[in-house]
Amino acid sequence: MQIRKTALFIGVVYLVFGINAAEPHHPLRPTPGKPEKGFVPDGKAEDGCMGHHLTRELGLNEEQQLQMCNINKELHAELSKLNEQREKAKILFEQAMAQERPDEQTALDAFDALYQINAEIVRVRIKSRIAICDLLTSEQNARLNELRNQMHNRRRNYKPRPKTGPQSANP
């Protein structure tokens, strides 16, 4: 009896994994292992450019798509650099505060450095957003703001589902 259950379980596992392995890739997603970059179905592009969803929603022409791609690539590069700097500054601040008797000037200097990097991140995002607004028509800007508001409302109203099952029980 135990052998039959084990054989049945193994058969189901092979069936499930076999179906998933045989499933074709999404037509917009590049084949795994290839260095090509492309768009994925959820509207985000793998190369930092705007995905098909927003391109379609905003009605971007090819020139706008190219300029938007360049803006997003520059933003990504600047934010990557600033995020690295922020992590280093955060570590220095945490180290300064972790001392048994933190030196006030050292802690404040570390805080100021962290604050300046955070301010620069916000500044870069604002400049990028303005560059995008300058690129779009007034109708496209209105639609982009509408889409942003929808996204913010979804995030604001998000309520995670309660966990069910044995992992949700507290001993």
CSV table of C-alpha atoms in Angstrom, one decimal:
chain,number,residue,atom,x,y,z
A,1,MET,CA,0.0,0.0,0.0
A,2,GLN,CA,2.8,2.4,0.9
A,3,ILE,CA,4.6,1.6,-2.3
A,4,ARG,CA,1.4,2.5,-4.3
A,5,LYS,CA,1.1,5.9,-2.5
A,6,THR,CA,4.8,6.7,-3.2
A,7,ALA,CA,4.5,5.7,-6.8
A,8,LEU,CA,1.3,7.8,-7.2
A,9,PHE,CA,3.0,10.8,-5.5
A,10,ILE,CA,6.1,10.5,-7.8
A,11,GLY,CA,3.8,10.2,-10.8
A,12,VAL,CA,1.9,13.4,-9.9
A,13,VAL,CA,5.2,15.2,-9.3
A,14,TYR,CA,6.5,14.2,-12.7
A,15,LEU,CA,3.2,15.2,-14.3
A,16,VAL,CA,3.1,18.6,-12.7
A,17,PHE,CA,6.8,19.4,-13.4
A,18,GLY,CA,6.6,17.9,-16.9
A,19,ILE,CA,3.6,20.2,-17.8
A,20,ASN,CA,5.4,23.3,-16.4
A,21,ALA,CA,8.6,22.4,-18.3
A,22,ALA,CA,6.7,21.8,-21.6
A,23,GLU,CA,4.8,25.1,-21.3
A,24,PRO,CA,5.8,27.6,-23.9
A,25,HIS,CA,7.3,30.9,-22.8
A,26,HIS,CA,5.2,34.0,-23.0
A,27,PRO,CA,5.6,35.5,-26.4
A,28,LEU,CA,6.8,38.9,-25.0
A,29,ARG,CA,9.3,37.3,-22.6
A,30,PRO,CA,12.7,36.4,-24.1
A,31,THR,CA,13.8,32.8,-23.9
A,32,PRO,CA,15.7,32.0,-20.7
A,33,GLY,CA,19.5,31.9,-21.3
A,34,LYS,CA,19.5,34.3,-24.2
A,35,PRO,CA,21.0,37.7,-23.6
A,36,GLU,CA,18.1,39.5,-25.4
A,37,LYS,CA,16.2,42.0,-23.5
A,38,GLY,CA,12.5,42.4,-24.0
A,39,PHE,CA,9.2,43.4,-22.4
A,40,VAL,CA,7.4,41.2,-19.9
A,41,PRO,CA,3.6,40.9,-19.7
A,42,ASP,CA,3.2,42.9,-16.5
A,43,GLY,CA,4.2,46.2,-18.1
A,44,LYS,CA,7.8,46.4,-16.8
A,45,ALA,CA,10.6,46.1,-19.2
A,46,GLU,CA,13.7,44.0,-18.4
A,47,ASP,CA,16.0,46.7,-19.8
A,48,GLY,CA,14.7,49.6,-17.7
A,49,CYS,CA,12.5,51.0,-20.4
A,50,MET,CA,8.8,51.4,-20.2
A,51,GLY,CA,6.8,48.3,-20.8
A,52,HIS,CA,4.1,47.7,-23.4
A,53,HIS,CA,1.3,48.3,-20.9
A,54,LEU,CA,2.3,52.0,-20.3
A,55,THR,CA,3.3,52.5,-23.9
A,56,ARG,CA,-0.1,51.4,-25.0
A,57,GLU,CA,-2.0,53.2,-22.2
A,58,LEU,CA,-0.2,56.5,-22.9
A,59,GLY,CA,-0.1,56.1,-26.7
A,60,LEU,CA,3.6,56.9,-26.9
A,61,ASN,CA,5.2,57.3,-30.3
A,62,GLU,CA,8.6,55.7,-31.1
A,63,GLU,CA,10.5,58.9,-30.4
A,64,GLN,CA,8.8,59.2,-27.0
A,65,GLN,CA,9.5,55.6,-26.2
A,66,LEU,CA,13.2,56.1,-27.0
A,67,GLN,CA,13.4,59.2,-24.9
A,68,MET,CA,11.5,57.6,-22.1
A,69,CYS,CA,13.8,54.6,-22.2
A,70,ASN,CA,16.9,57.0,-22.0
A,71,ILE,CA,15.3,58.9,-19.0
A,72,ASN,CA,14.6,55.6,-17.2
A,73,LYS,CA,18.1,54.2,-17.9
A,74,GLU,CA,19.7,57.4,-16.5
A,75,LEU,CA,17.4,57.3,-13.5
A,76,HIS,CA,18.3,53.7,-12.8
A,77,ALA,CA,22.0,54.3,-13.1
A,78,GLU,CA,21.9,57.3,-10.8
A,79,LEU,CA,19.7,55.6,-8.2
A,80,SER,CA,21.9,52.5,-8.2
A,81,LYS,CA,24.9,54.6,-7.4
A,82,LEU,CA,23.1,56.7,-4.8
A,83,ASN,CA,21.6,53.5,-3.1
A,84,GLU,CA,25.1,52.1,-2.7
A,85,GLN,CA,26.2,55.4,-1.1
A,86,ARG,CA,23.2,55.4,1.1
A,87,GLU,CA,23.9,51.8,2.3
A,88,LYS,CA,27.5,52.8,3.2
A,89,ALA,CA,26.3,56.0,5.0
A,90,LYS,CA,23.7,54.0,6.8
A,91,ILE,CA,26.3,51.6,8.1
A,92,LEU,CA,28.5,54.4,9.3
A,93,PHE,CA,25.6,56.1,11.1
A,94,GLU,CA,24.6,52.8,12.7
A,95,GLN,CA,28.2,52.2,13.8
A,96,ALA,CA,28.4,55.7,15.2
A,97,MET,CA,25.2,55.2,17.2
A,98,ALA,CA,26.2,51.6,18.3
A,99,GLN,CA,29.0,52.9,20.4
A,100,GLU,CA,28.7,52.6,24.2
A,101,ARG,CA,29.0,56.3,24.4
A,102,PRO,CA,28.4,57.7,20.9
A,103,ASP,CA,30.3,60.9,20.0
A,104,GLU,CA,27.7,63.5,19.2
A,105,GLN,CA,29.7,65.2,16.4
A,106,THR,CA,30.5,61.9,14.7
A,107,ALA,CA,26.9,60.7,14.9
A,108,LEU,CA,25.5,64.0,13.6
A,109,ASP,CA,28.0,64.1,10.8
A,110,ALA,CA,27.0,60.5,9.8
A,111,PHE,CA,23.4,61.5,10.0
A,112,ASP,CA,24.0,64.6,7.9
A,113,ALA,CA,25.7,62.5,5.2
A,114,LEU,CA,22.8,60.0,5.2
A,115,TYR,CA,20.3,62.8,5.0
A,116,GLN,CA,22.1,64.5,2.1
A,117,ILE,CA,22.1,61.2,0.1
A,118,ASN,CA,18.4,60.7,0.7
A,119,ALA,CA,17.8,64.3,-0.4
A,120,GLU,CA,19.8,63.7,-3.6
A,121,ILE,CA,17.7,60.5,-4.3
A,122,VAL,CA,14.5,62.6,-4.0
A,123,ARG,CA,16.0,65.3,-6.2
A,124,VAL,CA,17.0,62.8,-8.9
A,125,ARG,CA,13.5,61.3,-8.9
A,126,ILE,CA,11.9,64.7,-9.2
A,127,LYS,CA,14.1,65.7,-12.1
A,128,SER,CA,13.3,62.5,-13.8
A,129,ARG,CA,9.6,62.9,-13.3
A,130,ILE,CA,9.7,66.5,-14.7
A,131,ALA,CA,11.7,65.3,-17.7
A,132,ILE,CA,9.0,62.7,-18.4
A,133,CYS,CA,6.3,65.3,-18.0
A,134,ASP,CA,8.1,67.6,-20.5
A,135,LEU,CA,8.3,64.7,-23.0
A,136,LEU,CA,4.5,63.9,-22.9
A,137,THR,CA,1.5,65.8,-24.3
A,138,SER,CA,-1.0,67.2,-21.8
A,139,GLU,CA,-3.4,64.3,-22.5
A,140,GLN,CA,-0.6,61.8,-21.9
A,141,ASN,CA,0.4,63.5,-18.7
A,142,ALA,CA,-3.2,63.5,-17.5
A,143,ARG,CA,-3.4,59.7,-18.3
A,144,LEU,CA,-0.1,59.1,-16.5
A,145,ASN,CA,-1.3,60.9,-13.4
A,146,GLU,CA,-4.5,58.9,-13.5
A,147,LEU,CA,-2.5,55.7,-13.7
A,148,ARG,CA,-0.3,56.8,-10.8
A,149,ASN,CA,-3.3,57.6,-8.7
A,150,GLN,CA,-4.8,54.2,-9.4
A,151,MET,CA,-1.5,52.6,-8.4
A,152,HIS,CA,-1.3,54.6,-5.2
A,153,ASN,CA,-4.9,53.8,-4.3
A,154,ARG,CA,-4.2,50.1,-4.8
A,155,ARG,CA,-1.2,50.3,-2.6
A,156,ARG,CA,-3.0,52.3,0.0
A,157,ASN,CA,-6.0,50.0,0.1
A,158,TYR,CA,-4.0,46.8,0.0
A,159,LYS,CA,-4.9,44.4,2.8
A,160,PRO,CA,-2.9,41.2,3.0
A,161,ARG,CA,-4.9,38.1,3.3
A,162,PRO,CA,-4.9,36.4,6.7
A,163,LYS,CA,-2.7,33.4,6.8
A,164,THR,CA,-4.6,30.1,7.1
A,165,GLY,CA,-3.5,26.6,7.8
A,166,PRO,CA,-1.0,25.2,10.3
A,167,GLN,CA,1.7,27.9,9.8
A,168,SER,CA,-0.7,30.6,11.0
A,169,ALA,CA,-1.3,29.0,14.4
A,170,ASN,CA,0.7,30.4,17.2
A,171,PRO,CA,1.8,28.0,19.9
